[in-house]
Amino acid sequence: MSLMSMGEFITIVKESNYQLSEIFSKAPNESFVIIAIIFFVLFIIYFFIQREMKIKNALKLVDKIKDVRDFDEYNSQITRLVEELPKRGEKVALLLNELKESILLKTSKLLSSLTIEEKIDKYQEISQKYEKLAEGSKKYNNKDLTSFYESKSKELLSENLYEEIIYYIENTNLDENEVKNVNKIVKYANNTENPFQILDTFFKELNRYSFNYNLDLYKFIKKLDKDDSKQVYTYCNEKLESIFSSKEDEISILILEYMLENDEKQKVYDYISTLTLKSYLQQLYNQLFNKKDDLDLDLAFISNGTQIDNQYKKYIDESLTNNWRDSEHIEYVSKAPGVLEVLGHLEFRTLIERIDNIAINEENKKKIDEALTIAKRAETIALEAKSLNKRLLTSSENKSE
């Protein structure tokens, strides 16, 4: 079916006095075509209006980023910008290019208040988004904008974050509260091309600490986990091990007391028993010997052959006298290294005899107790037999009657 000309359709519209129902009845096909065209035009207009509104919102977004005061909000808006930039046209790219330095400055300001653990995460996150902004800007052939975000995505890590980490390492007093931050640094360093660019600085700064006297550092080292802190854990524990095994290094009494209170007693005993630094052993003796109610600690001093002013013999005599009935205590003390040298062979022989006498007395007591038990048991059996015999006699008499 052919359509009438536009002139004929207009004539019908005029004759129908613009009544839609009459127009449809006289020219239904032409009416549908015209309506379709109108809807298409309206759709195009709506599309362009929406597009302009989205461009306008994207421009507002770019302008607003430089003024945000919270990192989470900043991060959210950068994420939106990554999505919007490739879709909203050159105007957005031009404005972003104009404000790029202000937006970068805002990044540094918002990150400055975070912990180093948080900074490592956030810098990496923003770096990835800057890389995506560079990719999204390529379609606009804005080489200045693309080059800026390509370079800054790398510089955020290689310069900004690196400087933040080095500043932290050089200006933080390490204690047990810093373990999470250190773990994060080590993990990040091991994911870079040259881990020791960061780790060597860490080792250098650690070497400035007194491993012998810094209790906070000792607590920090004890909190480290081998899997999380890797090279730092190894470095610190090897330093400690060399100090404890050297036999000539002083270790703060604060550290030693902390170890005694935290299930590291044997390490303290080993250190004291092998220490050859006479002046410091004397100092430790004055502060620790016979003052902690710790027999093994006192015996560690006695086992050390380094000659200092001491009262080892008096201590042993009192310990044995106060526990003269306790054979296990006496035997334990007698077998401890250094006791023989302190008592001398004669007194030591007397001590052994005392142990033997106690053992004999205990054995005799045991035998006496066993004999008494047997006697009591025999007496009980006899009484039971007598009672049974009496009942049998009574029963026989009753039957006879």
PDB file of C-alpha atoms in Angstrom, residues 84-356:
ATOM      1  CA  GLU A  84      33.430   7.834  33.636  1.00  0.00           C
ATOM      2  CA  LEU A  85      36.523   9.176  31.849  1.00  0.00           C
ATOM      3  CA  PRO A  86      36.437   6.888  28.781  1.00  0.00           C
ATOM      4  CA  LYS A  87      32.685   7.527  28.288  1.00  0.00           C
ATOM      5  CA  ARG A  88      32.160  11.269  28.863  1.00  0.00           C
ATOM      6  CA  GLY A  89      34.138  12.975  26.166  1.00  0.00           C
ATOM      7  CA  GLU A  90      37.017  15.353  25.730  1.00  0.00           C
ATOM      8  CA  LYS A  91      35.662  18.078  28.044  1.00  0.00           C
ATOM      9  CA  VAL A  92      36.145  15.808  31.051  1.00  0.00           C
ATOM     10  CA  ALA A  93      39.661  14.915  29.929  1.00  0.00           C
ATOM     11  CA  LEU A  94      40.537  18.593  29.468  1.00  0.00           C
ATOM     12  CA  LEU A  95      39.277  19.536  32.949  1.00  0.00           C
ATOM     13  CA  LEU A  96      41.070  16.559  34.511  1.00  0.00           C
ATOM     14  CA  ASN A  97      44.265  17.649  32.779  1.00  0.00           C
ATOM     15  CA  GLU A  98      43.802  21.122  34.222  1.00  0.00           C
ATOM     16  CA  LEU A  99      43.264  19.858  37.779  1.00  0.00           C
ATOM     17  CA  LYS A 100      45.554  16.835  37.795  1.00  0.00           C
ATOM     18  CA  GLU A 101      48.238  18.394  40.016  1.00  0.00           C
ATOM     19  CA  SER A 102      45.664  19.540  42.587  1.00  0.00           C
ATOM     20  CA  ILE A 103      44.154  16.062  42.678  1.00  0.00           C
ATOM     21  CA  LEU A 104      47.601  14.509  43.131  1.00  0.00           C
ATOM     22  CA  LEU A 105      48.371  16.911  46.001  1.00  0.00           C
ATOM     23  CA  LYS A 106      45.102  15.925  47.646  1.00  0.00           C
ATOM     24  CA  THR A 107      46.235  12.285  47.489  1.00  0.00           C
ATOM     25  CA  SER A 108      49.366  13.013  49.521  1.00  0.00           C
ATOM     26  CA  LYS A 109      47.508  15.076  52.104  1.00  0.00           C
ATOM     27  CA  LEU A 110      44.834  12.457  52.707  1.00  0.00           C
ATOM     28  CA  LEU A 111      47.385   9.639  52.999  1.00  0.00           C
ATOM     29  CA  SER A 112      49.646  11.501  55.426  1.00  0.00           C
ATOM     30  CA  SER A 113      47.565  10.713  58.528  1.00  0.00           C
ATOM     31  CA  LEU A 114      47.412   6.946  57.935  1.00  0.00           C
ATOM     32  CA  THR A 115      49.671   4.309  59.485  1.00  0.00           C
ATOM     33  CA  ILE A 116      52.429   2.905  57.297  1.00  0.00           C
ATOM     34  CA  GLU A 117      50.479  -0.367  57.092  1.00  0.00           C
ATOM     35  CA  GLU A 118      47.479   1.524  55.670  1.00  0.00           C
ATOM     36  CA  LYS A 119      49.647   3.676  53.396  1.00  0.00           C
ATOM     37  CA  ILE A 120      51.149   0.620  51.721  1.00  0.00           C
ATOM     38  CA  ASP A 121      47.674  -0.646  50.828  1.00  0.00           C
ATOM     39  CA  LYS A 122      46.275   2.731  49.768  1.00  0.00           C
ATOM     40  CA  TYR A 123      49.269   3.810  47.687  1.00  0.00           C
ATOM     41  CA  GLN A 124      49.089   0.574  45.725  1.00  0.00           C
ATOM     42  CA  GLU A 125      45.344   0.994  45.257  1.00  0.00           C
ATOM     43  CA  ILE A 126      45.637   4.582  43.999  1.00  0.00           C
ATOM     44  CA  SER A 127      48.574   3.613  41.774  1.00  0.00           C
ATOM     45  CA  GLN A 128      46.389   1.038  40.013  1.00  0.00           C
ATOM     46  CA  LYS A 129      43.620   3.604  39.521  1.00  0.00           C
ATOM     47  CA  TYR A 130      46.018   6.173  38.095  1.00  0.00           C
ATOM     48  CA  GLU A 131      47.170   3.534  35.636  1.00  0.00           C
ATOM     49  CA  LYS A 132      43.537   3.022  34.577  1.00  0.00           C
ATOM     50  CA  LEU A 133      43.040   6.799  34.214  1.00  0.00           C
ATOM     51  CA  ALA A 134      46.029   6.866  31.879  1.00  0.00           C
ATOM     52  CA  GLU A 135      44.509   4.052  29.831  1.00  0.00           C
ATOM     53  CA  GLY A 136      41.092   5.735  29.774  1.00  0.00           C
ATOM     54  CA  SER A 137      42.517   9.049  28.553  1.00  0.00           C
ATOM     55  CA  LYS A 138      44.256   7.596  25.476  1.00  0.00           C
ATOM     56  CA  LYS A 139      41.138   7.823  23.269  1.00  0.00           C
ATOM     57  CA  TYR A 140      41.208  11.643  23.546  1.00  0.00           C
ATOM     58  CA  ASN A 141      44.783  11.864  22.264  1.00  0.00           C
ATOM     59  CA  ASN A 142      45.676  14.052  25.264  1.00  0.00           C
ATOM     60  CA  LYS A 143      49.329  13.068  25.565  1.00  0.00           C
ATOM     61  CA  ASP A 144      49.946  15.387  28.522  1.00  0.00           C
ATOM     62  CA  LEU A 145      47.177  13.767  30.592  1.00  0.00           C
ATOM     63  CA  THR A 146      48.055  10.208  29.588  1.00  0.00           C
ATOM     64  CA  SER A 147      51.767  10.703  30.257  1.00  0.00           C
ATOM     65  CA  PHE A 148      51.052  12.301  33.645  1.00  0.00           C
ATOM     66  CA  TYR A 149      49.011   9.404  34.971  1.00  0.00           C
ATOM     67  CA  GLU A 150      51.314   6.778  33.480  1.00  0.00           C
ATOM     68  CA  SER A 151      54.312   8.279  35.251  1.00  0.00           C
ATOM     69  CA  LYS A 152      52.519   9.097  38.503  1.00  0.00           C
ATOM     70  CA  SER A 153      51.102   5.590  38.839  1.00  0.00           C
ATOM     71  CA  LYS A 154      54.719   4.386  39.021  1.00  0.00           C
ATOM     72  CA  GLU A 155      56.117   7.301  41.035  1.00  0.00           C
ATOM     73  CA  LEU A 156      53.497   6.823  43.757  1.00  0.00           C
ATOM     74  CA  LEU A 157      55.205   3.531  44.577  1.00  0.00           C
ATOM     75  CA  SER A 158      58.825   4.033  43.529  1.00  0.00           C
ATOM     76  CA  GLU A 159      59.147   7.495  45.118  1.00  0.00           C
ATOM     77  CA  ASN A 160      56.269   8.501  47.392  1.00  0.00           C
ATOM     78  CA  LEU A 161      55.616   5.175  49.104  1.00  0.00           C
ATOM     79  CA  TYR A 162      59.323   4.345  49.179  1.00  0.00           C
ATOM     80  CA  GLU A 163      60.056   7.643  50.960  1.00  0.00           C
ATOM     81  CA  GLU A 164      57.210   7.003  53.407  1.00  0.00           C
ATOM     82  CA  ILE A 165      58.636   3.580  54.267  1.00  0.00           C
ATOM     83  CA  ILE A 166      62.187   4.869  54.673  1.00  0.00           C
ATOM     84  CA  TYR A 167      60.953   7.710  56.879  1.00  0.00           C
ATOM     85  CA  TYR A 168      59.079   5.209  59.039  1.00  0.00           C
ATOM     86  CA  ILE A 169      62.131   2.944  59.351  1.00  0.00           C
ATOM     87  CA  GLU A 170      64.443   5.804  60.285  1.00  0.00           C
ATOM     88  CA  ASN A 171      62.103   7.592  62.704  1.00  0.00           C
ATOM     89  CA  THR A 172      60.120   4.907  64.522  1.00  0.00           C
ATOM     90  CA  ASN A 173      61.107   3.373  67.833  1.00  0.00           C
ATOM     91  CA  LEU A 174      60.340  -0.283  67.407  1.00  0.00           C
ATOM     92  CA  ASP A 175      58.231  -2.010  70.044  1.00  0.00           C
ATOM     93  CA  GLU A 176      55.678  -4.825  70.037  1.00  0.00           C
ATOM     94  CA  ASN A 177      52.983  -2.449  68.726  1.00  0.00           C
ATOM     95  CA  GLU A 178      54.906  -1.976  65.476  1.00  0.00           C
ATOM     96  CA  VAL A 179      54.962  -5.638  64.447  1.00  0.00           C
ATOM     97  CA  LYS A 180      52.004  -5.320  62.036  1.00  0.00           C
ATOM     98  CA  ASN A 181      53.612  -2.338  60.311  1.00  0.00           C
ATOM     99  CA  VAL A 182      56.947  -4.138  59.985  1.00  0.00           C
ATOM    100  CA  ASN A 183      55.270  -7.269  58.617  1.00  0.00           C
ATOM    101  CA  LYS A 184      53.520  -5.141  55.998  1.00  0.00           C
ATOM    102  CA  ILE A 185      56.779  -3.461  54.957  1.00  0.00           C
ATOM    103  CA  VAL A 186      58.601  -6.787  54.633  1.00  0.00           C
ATOM    104  CA  LYS A 187      55.774  -8.307  52.603  1.00  0.00           C
ATOM    105  CA  TYR A 188      55.657  -5.273  50.300  1.00  0.00           C
ATOM    106  CA  ALA A 189      59.455  -5.206  49.899  1.00  0.00           C
ATOM    107  CA  ASN A 190      59.500  -8.874  48.930  1.00  0.00           C
ATOM    108  CA  ASN A 191      56.964  -8.145  46.189  1.00  0.00           C
ATOM    109  CA  THR A 192      59.178  -5.473  44.598  1.00  0.00           C
ATOM    110  CA  GLU A 193      61.940  -6.071  42.047  1.00  0.00           C
ATOM    111  CA  ASN A 194      64.651  -5.187  44.585  1.00  0.00           C
ATOM    112  CA  PRO A 195      63.539  -6.088  48.144  1.00  0.00           C
ATOM    113  CA  PHE A 196      66.864  -5.134  49.718  1.00  0.00           C
ATOM    114  CA  GLN A 197      66.501  -1.517  48.642  1.00  0.00           C
ATOM    115  CA  ILE A 198      64.149  -1.324  51.623  1.00  0.00           C
ATOM    116  CA  LEU A 199      65.421  -4.211  53.752  1.00  0.00           C
ATOM    117  CA  ASP A 200      69.041  -3.043  53.827  1.00  0.00           C
ATOM    118  CA  THR A 201      67.871   0.270  55.268  1.00  0.00           C
ATOM    119  CA  PHE A 202      65.913  -1.712  57.847  1.00  0.00           C
ATOM    120  CA  PHE A 203      69.000  -3.741  58.817  1.00  0.00           C
ATOM    121  CA  LYS A 204      71.097  -0.584  59.036  1.00  0.00           C
ATOM    122  CA  GLU A 205      68.629   1.055  61.421  1.00  0.00           C
ATOM    123  CA  LEU A 206      68.217  -2.118  63.483  1.00  0.00           C
ATOM    124  CA  ASN A 207      71.970  -2.160  63.957  1.00  0.00           C
ATOM    125  CA  ARG A 208      71.705   1.181  65.762  1.00  0.00           C
ATOM    126  CA  TYR A 209      69.617  -0.427  68.496  1.00  0.00           C
ATOM    127  CA  SER A 210      71.085  -2.006  71.589  1.00  0.00           C
ATOM    128  CA  PHE A 211      69.999  -5.628  71.378  1.00  0.00           C
ATOM    129  CA  ASN A 212      71.647  -6.119  74.790  1.00  0.00           C
ATOM    130  CA  TYR A 213      69.710  -3.465  76.694  1.00  0.00           C
ATOM    131  CA  ASN A 214      66.575  -2.433  74.792  1.00  0.00           C
ATOM    132  CA  LEU A 215      63.635  -4.255  76.387  1.00  0.00           C
ATOM    133  CA  ASP A 216      61.129  -2.767  73.906  1.00  0.00           C
ATOM    134  CA  LEU A 217      63.211  -4.114  71.042  1.00  0.00           C
ATOM    135  CA  TYR A 218      63.377  -7.535  72.717  1.00  0.00           C
ATOM    136  CA  LYS A 219      59.579  -7.628  73.078  1.00  0.00           C
ATOM    137  CA  PHE A 220      59.274  -6.561  69.447  1.00  0.00           C
ATOM    138  CA  ILE A 221      61.537  -9.427  68.316  1.00  0.00           C
ATOM    139  CA  LYS A 222      59.599 -11.975  70.374  1.00  0.00           C
ATOM    140  CA  LYS A 223      56.372 -10.881  68.648  1.00  0.00           C
ATOM    141  CA  LEU A 224      57.791 -11.341  65.157  1.00  0.00           C
ATOM    142  CA  ASP A 225      56.579 -14.302  63.121  1.00  0.00           C
ATOM    143  CA  LYS A 226      59.036 -16.126  60.880  1.00  0.00           C
ATOM    144  CA  ASP A 227      56.562 -16.437  57.997  1.00  0.00           C
ATOM    145  CA  ASP A 228      55.368 -12.821  58.114  1.00  0.00           C
ATOM    146  CA  SER A 229      58.545 -10.886  58.859  1.00  0.00           C
ATOM    147  CA  LYS A 230      60.962 -13.252  57.082  1.00  0.00           C
ATOM    148  CA  GLN A 231      64.360 -11.498  56.708  1.00  0.00           C
ATOM    149  CA  VAL A 232      63.786  -9.136  59.666  1.00  0.00           C
ATOM    150  CA  TYR A 233      62.862 -12.098  61.884  1.00  0.00           C
ATOM    151  CA  THR A 234      66.016 -13.951  60.835  1.00  0.00           C
ATOM    152  CA  TYR A 235      68.268 -10.911  61.250  1.00  0.00           C
ATOM    153  CA  CYS A 236      66.970 -10.024  64.725  1.00  0.00           C
ATOM    154  CA  ASN A 237      66.964 -13.557  66.111  1.00  0.00           C
ATOM    155  CA  GLU A 238      70.468 -14.260  64.840  1.00  0.00           C
ATOM    156  CA  LYS A 239      71.655 -11.085  66.588  1.00  0.00           C
ATOM    157  CA  LEU A 240      70.030 -12.193  69.845  1.00  0.00           C
ATOM    158  CA  GLU A 241      71.429 -15.696  69.558  1.00  0.00           C
ATOM    159  CA  SER A 242      74.963 -14.401  69.069  1.00  0.00           C
ATOM    160  CA  ILE A 243      74.649 -12.219  72.179  1.00  0.00           C
ATOM    161  CA  PHE A 244      73.267 -14.989  74.384  1.00  0.00           C
ATOM    162  CA  SER A 245      75.887 -17.485  73.266  1.00  0.00           C
ATOM    163  CA  SER A 246      78.941 -15.192  73.282  1.00  0.00           C
ATOM    164  CA  LYS A 247      79.659 -15.707  77.053  1.00  0.00           C
ATOM    165  CA  GLU A 248      81.059 -12.166  77.169  1.00  0.00           C
ATOM    166  CA  ASP A 249      78.095  -9.906  76.347  1.00  0.00           C
ATOM    167  CA  GLU A 250      76.077  -8.025  78.940  1.00  0.00           C
ATOM    168  CA  ILE A 251      72.304  -8.460  78.720  1.00  0.00           C
ATOM    169  CA  SER A 252      70.098  -6.066  80.648  1.00  0.00           C
ATOM    170  CA  ILE A 253      68.657  -7.410  83.867  1.00  0.00           C
ATOM    171  CA  LEU A 254      65.304  -6.005  82.692  1.00  0.00           C
ATOM    172  CA  ILE A 255      65.431  -8.337  79.702  1.00  0.00           C
ATOM    173  CA  LEU A 256      66.501 -11.282  81.871  1.00  0.00           C
ATOM    174  CA  GLU A 257      63.682 -10.664  84.371  1.00  0.00           C
ATOM    175  CA  TYR A 258      61.187 -10.349  81.513  1.00  0.00           C
ATOM    176  CA  MET A 259      62.391 -13.704  80.179  1.00  0.00           C
ATOM    177  CA  LEU A 260      62.082 -15.324  83.599  1.00  0.00           C
ATOM    178  CA  GLU A 261      58.468 -14.178  83.751  1.00  0.00           C
ATOM    179  CA  ASN A 262      57.630 -15.297  80.209  1.00  0.00           C
ATOM    180  CA  ASP A 263      58.603 -18.948  79.903  1.00  0.00           C
ATOM    181  CA  GLU A 264      62.192 -18.384  78.801  1.00  0.00           C
ATOM    182  CA  LYS A 265      63.832 -19.425  82.058  1.00  0.00           C
ATOM    183  CA  GLN A 266      66.169 -22.031  80.610  1.00  0.00           C
ATOM    184  CA  LYS A 267      67.725 -19.478  78.281  1.00  0.00           C
ATOM    185  CA  VAL A 268      68.458 -17.249  81.281  1.00  0.00           C
ATOM    186  CA  TYR A 269      69.944 -20.178  83.218  1.00  0.00           C
ATOM    187  CA  ASP A 270      72.200 -21.047  80.275  1.00  0.00           C
ATOM    188  CA  TYR A 271      73.322 -17.423  79.912  1.00  0.00           C
ATOM    189  CA  ILE A 272      74.180 -17.011  83.596  1.00  0.00           C
ATOM    190  CA  SER A 273      75.910 -20.391  83.889  1.00  0.00           C
ATOM    191  CA  THR A 274      78.283 -19.613  80.995  1.00  0.00           C
ATOM    192  CA  LEU A 275      78.890 -15.867  81.437  1.00  0.00           C
ATOM    193  CA  THR A 276      82.623 -15.156  81.782  1.00  0.00           C
ATOM    194  CA  LEU A 277      82.353 -11.373  82.209  1.00  0.00           C
ATOM    195  CA  LYS A 278      83.300 -11.263  85.888  1.00  0.00           C
ATOM    196  CA  SER A 279      82.125  -7.739  86.726  1.00  0.00           C
ATOM    197  CA  TYR A 280      78.704  -8.239  85.170  1.00  0.00           C
ATOM    198  CA  LEU A 281      78.255 -11.709  86.655  1.00  0.00           C
ATOM    199  CA  GLN A 282      78.912 -10.109  90.049  1.00  0.00           C
ATOM    200  CA  GLN A 283      76.268  -7.475  89.331  1.00  0.00           C
ATOM    201  CA  LEU A 284      73.721 -10.088  88.324  1.00  0.00           C
ATOM    202  CA  TYR A 285      74.595 -12.140  91.415  1.00  0.00           C
ATOM    203  CA  ASN A 286      73.910  -9.142  93.648  1.00  0.00           C
ATOM    204  CA  GLN A 287      70.540  -8.504  92.003  1.00  0.00           C
ATOM    205  CA  LEU A 288      69.224 -11.997  91.280  1.00  0.00           C
ATOM    206  CA  PHE A 289      70.879 -14.668  93.403  1.00  0.00           C
ATOM    207  CA  ASN A 290      68.593 -16.055  96.135  1.00  0.00           C
ATOM    208  CA  LYS A 291      66.060 -13.296  95.435  1.00  0.00           C
ATOM    209  CA  LYS A 292      63.592 -14.923  93.024  1.00  0.00           C
ATOM    210  CA  ASP A 293      62.589 -18.112  94.878  1.00  0.00           C
ATOM    211  CA  ASP A 294      63.963 -19.988  91.860  1.00  0.00           C
ATOM    212  CA  LEU A 295      66.226 -22.903  92.750  1.00  0.00           C
ATOM    213  CA  ASP A 296      67.367 -23.471  89.156  1.00  0.00           C
ATOM    214  CA  LEU A 297      68.324 -19.800  88.765  1.00  0.00           C
ATOM    215  CA  ASP A 298      70.439 -19.971  91.922  1.00  0.00           C
ATOM    216  CA  LEU A 299      72.034 -23.236  90.802  1.00  0.00           C
ATOM    217  CA  ALA A 300      72.885 -21.578  87.445  1.00  0.00           C
ATOM    218  CA  PHE A 301      75.074 -19.083  89.345  1.00  0.00           C
ATOM    219  CA  ILE A 302      76.666 -21.903  91.365  1.00  0.00           C
ATOM    220  CA  SER A 303      77.443 -23.843  88.166  1.00  0.00           C
ATOM    221  CA  ASN A 304      79.395 -20.885  86.730  1.00  0.00           C
ATOM    222  CA  GLY A 305      83.110 -21.374  87.458  1.00  0.00           C
ATOM    223  CA  THR A 306      83.944 -17.657  87.169  1.00  0.00           C
ATOM    224  CA  GLN A 307      85.210 -16.480  90.546  1.00  0.00           C
ATOM    225  CA  ILE A 308      83.152 -13.710  92.173  1.00  0.00           C
ATOM    226  CA  ASP A 309      82.308 -12.733  95.738  1.00  0.00           C
ATOM    227  CA  ASN A 310      79.569 -15.144  96.734  1.00  0.00           C
ATOM    228  CA  GLN A 311      77.829 -17.053  99.495  1.00  0.00           C
ATOM    229  CA  TYR A 312      77.185 -20.225  97.568  1.00  0.00           C
ATOM    230  CA  LYS A 313      78.247 -22.523 100.439  1.00  0.00           C
ATOM    231  CA  LYS A 314      75.952 -20.816 102.927  1.00  0.00           C
ATOM    232  CA  TYR A 315      73.097 -20.989 100.430  1.00  0.00           C
ATOM    233  CA  ILE A 316      73.599 -24.724  99.833  1.00  0.00           C
ATOM    234  CA  ASP A 317      73.860 -25.455 103.579  1.00  0.00           C
ATOM    235  CA  GLU A 318      70.634 -23.558 104.300  1.00  0.00           C
ATOM    236  CA  SER A 319      68.841 -25.163 101.372  1.00  0.00           C
ATOM    237  CA  LEU A 320      69.818 -28.647 102.547  1.00  0.00           C
ATOM    238  CA  THR A 321      69.048 -27.876 106.198  1.00  0.00           C
ATOM    239  CA  ASN A 322      65.618 -26.448 105.415  1.00  0.00           C
ATOM    240  CA  ASN A 323      64.778 -29.482 103.296  1.00  0.00           C
ATOM    241  CA  TRP A 324      66.589 -32.173 105.310  1.00  0.00           C
ATOM    242  CA  ARG A 325      63.640 -34.566 105.107  1.00  0.00           C
ATOM    243  CA  ASP A 326      63.177 -34.060 101.330  1.00  0.00           C
ATOM    244  CA  SER A 327      65.427 -36.643  99.690  1.00  0.00           C
ATOM    245  CA  GLU A 328      64.455 -35.535  96.169  1.00  0.00           C
ATOM    246  CA  HIS A 329      65.486 -31.941  96.913  1.00  0.00           C
ATOM    247  CA  ILE A 330      68.771 -32.996  98.476  1.00  0.00           C
ATOM    248  CA  GLU A 331      69.568 -35.334  95.590  1.00  0.00           C
ATOM    249  CA  TYR A 332      68.670 -32.658  93.002  1.00  0.00           C
ATOM    250  CA  VAL A 333      70.967 -30.095  94.637  1.00  0.00           C
ATOM    251  CA  SER A 334      73.792 -32.597  95.072  1.00  0.00           C
ATOM    252  CA  LYS A 335      73.758 -33.482  91.376  1.00  0.00           C
ATOM    253  CA  ALA A 336      73.754 -29.843  90.208  1.00  0.00           C
ATOM    254  CA  PRO A 337      76.960 -28.682  88.441  1.00  0.00           C
ATOM    255  CA  GLY A 338      79.327 -26.768  90.723  1.00  0.00           C
ATOM    256  CA  VAL A 339      77.929 -28.001  94.047  1.00  0.00           C
ATOM    257  CA  LEU A 340      80.795 -30.459  94.574  1.00  0.00           C
ATOM    258  CA  GLU A 341      83.355 -27.697  93.970  1.00  0.00           C
ATOM    259  CA  VAL A 342      81.596 -25.367  96.421  1.00  0.00           C
ATOM    260  CA  LEU A 343      81.212 -27.926  99.242  1.00  0.00           C
ATOM    261  CA  GLY A 344      84.496 -29.756  98.785  1.00  0.00           C
ATOM    262  CA  HIS A 345      84.896 -33.515  98.704  1.00  0.00           C
ATOM    263  CA  LEU A 346      84.561 -34.040 102.466  1.00  0.00           C
ATOM    264  CA  GLU A 347      81.284 -32.184 102.884  1.00  0.00           C
ATOM    265  CA  PHE A 348      80.000 -33.583  99.631  1.00  0.00           C
ATOM    266  CA  ARG A 349      80.671 -37.112 100.929  1.00  0.00           C
ATOM    267  CA  THR A 350      78.742 -36.216 104.082  1.00  0.00           C
ATOM    268  CA  LEU A 351      75.901 -34.980 101.886  1.00  0.00           C
ATOM    269  CA  ILE A 352      75.842 -38.267  99.983  1.00  0.00           C
ATOM    270  CA  GLU A 353      75.773 -40.177 103.277  1.00  0.00           C
ATOM    271  CA  ARG A 354      72.841 -38.052 104.403  1.00  0.00           C
ATOM    272  CA  ILE A 355      70.999 -38.937 101.209  1.00  0.00           C
ATOM    273  CA  ASP A 356      71.776 -42.622 101.762  1.00  0.00           C
TER     274      ASP A 356
END
